[in-house]
Short mmCIF file of C-alpha atoms and ligand atoms in Angstrom, two decimals:
data_model
loop_
_atom_site.label_atom_id
_atom_site.label_comp_id
_atom_site.label_asym_id
_atom_site.label_seq_id
_atom_site.Cartn_x
_atom_site.Cartn_y
_atom_site.Cartn_z
CA GLY A 1 61.56 -117.74 32.37
CA LEU A 2 63.55 -119.93 34.70
CA GLY A 3 63.65 -122.99 32.44
CA SER A 4 64.35 -126.34 34.06
CA ILE A 5 64.92 -126.18 37.80
CA ASN A 6 67.18 -128.80 39.34
CA ILE A 7 67.05 -129.45 43.07
CA PRO A 8 69.95 -131.43 44.57
CA VAL A 9 68.85 -133.69 47.42
CA TYR A 10 70.53 -134.99 50.57
CA VAL A 11 68.88 -137.99 52.21
CA HIS A 12 69.41 -138.75 55.91
CA ILE A 13 68.35 -142.25 56.93
CA VAL A 14 67.85 -142.38 60.72
CA LEU A 15 66.80 -145.84 61.92
CA PRO A 16 67.86 -148.52 64.40
CA ASP A 17 69.34 -150.21 61.32
CA ALA A 18 69.93 -147.44 58.78
CA ASN A 19 70.58 -150.06 56.09
CA ALA A 20 66.92 -151.11 56.31
CA VAL A 21 66.28 -148.54 53.56
CA SER A 22 68.34 -149.57 50.55
CA ASN A 23 70.12 -147.41 47.99
CA GLN A 24 67.74 -148.90 45.44
CA GLN A 25 64.74 -147.56 47.41
CA ILE A 26 66.34 -144.13 47.62
CA SER A 27 66.95 -143.97 43.88
CA ALA A 28 63.41 -145.27 43.27
CA GLN A 29 62.12 -142.45 45.48
CA ILE A 30 64.07 -139.82 43.54
CA ALA A 31 62.70 -141.34 40.31
CA VAL A 32 59.11 -141.04 41.62
CA LEU A 33 59.70 -137.36 42.41
CA ASN A 34 61.04 -136.77 38.90
CA ASP A 35 58.14 -138.66 37.31
CA ASP A 36 55.46 -136.96 39.40
CA PHE A 37 56.78 -133.43 38.89
CA ASN A 38 57.11 -134.01 35.14
CA THR A 39 53.84 -135.75 34.16
CA LYS A 40 55.48 -139.18 33.90
CA ASN A 41 53.43 -140.80 36.65
CA THR A 42 51.86 -143.91 35.09
CA ASN A 43 48.70 -143.60 37.23
CA GLN A 44 45.65 -142.31 35.37
CA LEU A 45 42.83 -139.88 35.91
CA PRO A 46 39.70 -141.63 37.20
CA SER A 47 37.37 -142.61 34.40
CA GLY A 48 35.22 -139.62 33.36
CA ALA A 49 37.48 -136.93 34.82
CA THR A 50 37.90 -135.25 31.44
CA ASP A 51 37.39 -131.81 33.06
CA PHE A 52 40.83 -132.13 34.59
CA ILE A 53 42.85 -133.33 31.57
CA ASN A 54 43.89 -129.83 30.56
CA ASP A 55 44.93 -128.95 34.10
CA VAL A 56 47.65 -131.63 34.25
CA THR A 57 50.91 -129.68 34.08
CA THR A 58 54.60 -130.43 34.17
CA THR A 59 56.50 -128.36 36.72
CA ASP A 60 59.87 -128.80 34.97
CA ILE A 61 61.34 -129.21 38.45
CA HIS A 62 63.88 -132.03 38.69
CA PHE A 63 65.65 -133.80 41.56
CA THR A 64 69.17 -135.22 41.75
CA LEU A 65 70.56 -137.26 44.63
CA ALA A 66 73.60 -135.39 46.02
CA GLY A 67 74.37 -137.79 48.87
CA THR A 68 73.00 -140.23 51.42
CA TYR A 69 73.82 -140.29 55.13
CA ARG A 70 73.02 -143.28 57.32
CA TYR A 71 72.71 -143.02 61.09
CA ASP A 72 71.98 -146.06 63.25
CA ASP A 73 69.82 -144.65 66.05
CA PRO A 74 67.75 -146.82 68.42
CA LYS A 75 65.01 -144.19 68.85
CA SER A 76 61.79 -145.79 67.59
CA SER A 77 59.53 -142.73 67.24
CA TRP A 78 60.69 -139.21 66.34
CA GLY A 79 57.39 -137.31 66.35
CA THR A 80 56.76 -134.18 64.30
CA ASN A 81 58.63 -131.61 66.42
CA ASP A 82 61.82 -131.58 64.33
CA ALA A 83 63.78 -133.64 66.90
CA VAL A 84 65.30 -135.70 64.08
CA LYS A 85 66.60 -132.51 62.44
CA ALA A 86 68.15 -131.28 65.68
CA ALA A 87 69.90 -134.64 66.15
CA TYR A 88 71.05 -134.83 62.51
CA PRO A 89 71.27 -131.29 61.06
CA PRO A 90 70.66 -130.53 57.38
CA THR A 91 73.52 -130.15 54.90
CA THR A 92 73.58 -126.79 53.04
CA PRO A 93 69.79 -126.31 53.16
CA GLU A 94 70.17 -122.97 51.32
CA THR A 95 71.02 -124.92 48.16
CA HIS A 96 69.79 -128.48 48.85
CA LEU A 97 66.54 -130.20 49.72
CA ASN A 98 67.18 -132.27 52.86
CA ILE A 99 65.03 -135.36 53.38
CA TRP A 100 65.03 -137.18 56.72
CA VAL A 101 63.75 -140.77 56.57
CA CYS A 102 62.81 -142.20 59.95
CA ASN A 103 60.03 -143.70 62.03
CA ILE A 104 57.89 -140.65 62.82
CA GLY A 105 55.30 -142.56 64.87
CA GLU A 106 51.68 -141.57 65.65
CA GLY A 107 50.58 -142.90 62.23
CA ILE A 108 52.23 -139.94 60.48
CA LEU A 109 53.47 -140.46 56.91
CA GLY A 110 55.42 -137.24 56.57
CA TYR A 111 55.69 -133.54 57.30
CA ALA A 112 57.32 -130.55 55.65
CA GLN A 113 58.50 -127.02 56.28
CA PHE A 114 57.10 -124.28 54.05
CA PRO A 115 59.58 -121.91 52.34
CA GLY A 116 60.83 -118.92 54.31
CA GLY A 117 61.38 -120.78 57.58
CA ASN A 118 64.41 -121.51 59.74
CA LEU A 119 67.20 -123.07 57.66
CA ALA A 120 68.17 -125.37 60.55
CA THR A 121 64.87 -127.20 60.14
CA ASP A 122 64.35 -126.77 56.39
CA GLY A 123 63.34 -129.86 54.42
CA ILE A 124 60.91 -132.75 54.69
CA VAL A 125 60.58 -135.80 56.93
CA LEU A 126 59.28 -139.11 55.61
CA LEU A 127 58.14 -142.31 57.26
CA HIS A 128 60.72 -144.89 56.14
CA GLU A 129 57.98 -147.34 55.15
CA SER A 130 56.45 -144.75 52.74
CA LEU A 131 59.32 -145.08 50.29
CA PRO A 132 58.80 -147.26 47.20
CA GLY A 133 58.83 -150.88 48.36
CA GLY A 134 58.04 -149.94 51.97
CA LYS A 135 55.31 -151.49 54.11
CA ALA A 136 52.98 -148.48 54.51
CA ALA A 137 50.47 -149.64 51.83
CA PRO A 138 48.49 -147.91 50.31
CA TYR A 139 51.08 -145.19 50.89
CA ASN A 140 54.21 -147.04 49.79
CA GLU A 141 54.75 -145.83 46.23
CA GLY A 142 56.75 -142.74 47.12
CA ARG A 143 53.97 -140.14 46.84
CA THR A 144 54.29 -138.99 50.43
CA ALA A 145 57.56 -137.44 49.24
CA THR A 146 55.77 -135.82 46.28
CA HIS A 147 53.13 -134.37 48.63
CA GLU A 148 55.69 -133.13 51.17
CA VAL A 149 57.91 -131.58 48.50
CA GLY A 150 54.75 -129.80 47.30
CA HIS A 151 54.49 -128.21 50.77
CA TYR A 152 58.25 -127.48 50.79
CA LEU A 153 57.67 -125.60 47.51
CA ASN A 154 54.79 -123.56 49.00
CA LEU A 155 51.68 -125.61 48.15
CA ARG A 156 48.77 -125.92 50.58
CA HIS A 157 46.36 -128.85 50.73
CA ILE A 158 43.81 -128.44 47.95
CA TRP A 159 40.98 -128.03 50.50
CA GLY A 160 42.91 -125.12 52.04
CA ASP A 161 42.73 -126.82 55.45
CA GLY A 162 39.25 -125.39 55.92
CA ARG A 163 35.73 -125.73 54.55
CA CYS A 164 34.58 -124.82 51.03
CA ARG A 165 35.40 -121.12 51.25
CA GLN A 166 38.94 -121.66 52.53
CA ASP A 167 41.44 -121.11 49.71
CA ASP A 168 44.65 -122.91 48.78
CA PHE A 169 45.76 -119.76 46.89
CA VAL A 170 45.63 -121.63 43.59
CA GLU A 171 42.93 -120.69 41.11
CA ASP A 172 42.64 -123.88 39.07
CA THR A 173 42.27 -126.30 41.97
CA PRO A 174 38.52 -126.48 42.70
CA SER A 175 37.57 -125.72 46.28
CA ALA A 176 36.95 -128.76 48.45
CA GLY A 177 35.36 -129.18 51.85
CA GLY A 178 38.02 -131.44 53.28
CA ALA A 179 40.51 -134.18 52.54
CA ASN A 180 39.63 -137.16 50.35
CA TYR A 181 40.96 -140.64 51.14
CA GLY A 182 41.23 -143.95 49.35
CA CYS A 183 40.68 -144.01 45.61
CA PRO A 184 37.54 -141.98 44.85
CA THR A 185 35.58 -142.45 41.66
CA TYR A 186 34.75 -139.34 39.61
CA PRO A 187 32.91 -137.13 40.35
CA SER A 188 33.46 -136.77 44.08
CA VAL A 189 31.72 -133.52 45.00
CA SER A 190 32.13 -131.62 48.26
CA CYS A 191 31.66 -127.96 47.21
CA GLN A 192 29.32 -128.06 44.17
CA THR A 193 32.04 -128.98 41.65
CA PRO A 194 34.08 -132.18 41.48
CA ASP A 195 37.03 -132.34 43.88
CA MET A 196 40.46 -132.83 42.35
CA THR A 197 40.95 -135.98 44.42
CA MET A 198 43.86 -137.14 42.25
CA ASN A 199 45.91 -134.03 43.03
CA TYR A 200 49.14 -134.74 44.91
CA MET A 201 48.03 -132.24 47.57
CA ASP A 202 44.95 -134.28 48.56
CA TYR A 203 45.15 -137.31 50.93
CA THR A 204 44.23 -140.12 48.52
CA ASP A 205 46.16 -143.38 48.01
CA ASP A 206 49.53 -143.26 46.25
CA ALA A 207 48.06 -145.34 43.40
CA CYS A 208 45.33 -142.74 42.85
CA MET A 209 47.36 -139.51 42.86
CA TYR A 210 48.19 -138.15 39.46
CA MET A 211 48.70 -134.40 39.04
CA PHE A 212 49.82 -130.89 39.81
CA THR A 213 47.98 -128.06 38.01
CA ASP A 214 49.22 -125.05 36.11
CA GLY A 215 48.36 -122.80 39.05
CA GLN A 216 50.27 -125.03 41.48
CA THR A 217 53.22 -125.08 39.09
CA ASN A 218 53.24 -121.28 38.93
CA ARG A 219 53.03 -121.01 42.71
CA MET A 220 55.97 -123.42 43.16
CA ARG A 221 58.15 -121.87 40.47
CA ALA A 222 57.50 -118.32 41.78
CA ILE A 223 59.59 -118.99 44.90
CA PHE A 224 62.68 -119.47 42.69
CA THR A 225 62.40 -116.08 40.96
CA ASP A 226 64.44 -113.04 42.08
CA GLY A 227 63.61 -112.20 45.67
CA GLY A 228 61.67 -115.46 46.09
CA SER A 229 62.05 -117.55 49.24
CA ARG A 230 64.04 -120.30 47.51
CA ALA A 231 65.86 -118.22 44.88
CA SER A 232 69.19 -119.07 46.58
CA MET A 233 68.81 -122.70 45.53
CA LEU A 234 69.45 -121.80 41.90
CA GLY A 235 72.89 -120.32 42.73
N1 LIG B 1 49.44 -136.54 55.91
C1 LIG B 1 50.64 -136.07 55.28
C2 LIG B 1 50.64 -134.53 55.14
O1 LIG B 1 49.66 -133.84 55.31
C3 LIG B 1 50.96 -136.80 54.00
C4 LIG B 1 49.88 -137.41 53.16
C5 LIG B 1 50.50 -138.25 52.06
N2 LIG B 1 49.57 -138.96 51.22
C6 LIG B 1 49.91 -139.98 50.42
N3 LIG B 1 49.04 -140.51 49.59
N4 LIG B 1 51.12 -140.47 50.40
O2 LIG B 1 51.65 -133.89 54.87
ZN1 ZN B 2 50.13 -132.28 53.63
CA1 CA B 3 41.84 -123.50 44.61
#
């Protein structure tokens, strides 16, 4: 097998005052990624969700901060059309995860590029206030990054972006009829079986997200194997 996978990370802070996001927030964000991808998130499964206990899986994917760039830029809303990446290009995206932190606008918390896309736009974009200690409650504990890195590593939303028969290509995530929000109690049923509302690839509150599954772990790790779309990251 591949063993532990380490992903070095460049962070680009693009804000009118780029010091508005502190080094402490950036290291807290990297720590949340490491916790969430390695079953160290201190959230808990909702009471009664014993069906899901055995599905909670460590990915053994780790993140290390390689550098931070700060750009003072007066633009107040960057949208989701990759304008921020064109203005501030990624650094060695073939080997590094690039994270842009900015004001996206339109109520958007973050967006990501799936593997196999254009290297010039590869990476994830996060609303600055979604980082730990930011103001985007209940989405200010750093789990927007966890969710977006899930997409960056090939995961779909657990409802497959469709109704009950639309797949997320992962066997052990139960099908769901749509996104869940807030902090649902268990069971929350949309397609006959309980939804995995606490999965990082749902839309619930940061305080109520808890897990990746075995199937999601396999799907993410597969892109690092020989011939996989992110195999180059392992040098
Ligand atoms: N809406 C965004 C997306 O689809 C991110 C959702 C993040 N959710 C959260 N609890 N932080 O990529
Ligand atoms: Zn998403
Ligand atoms: Ca599934």
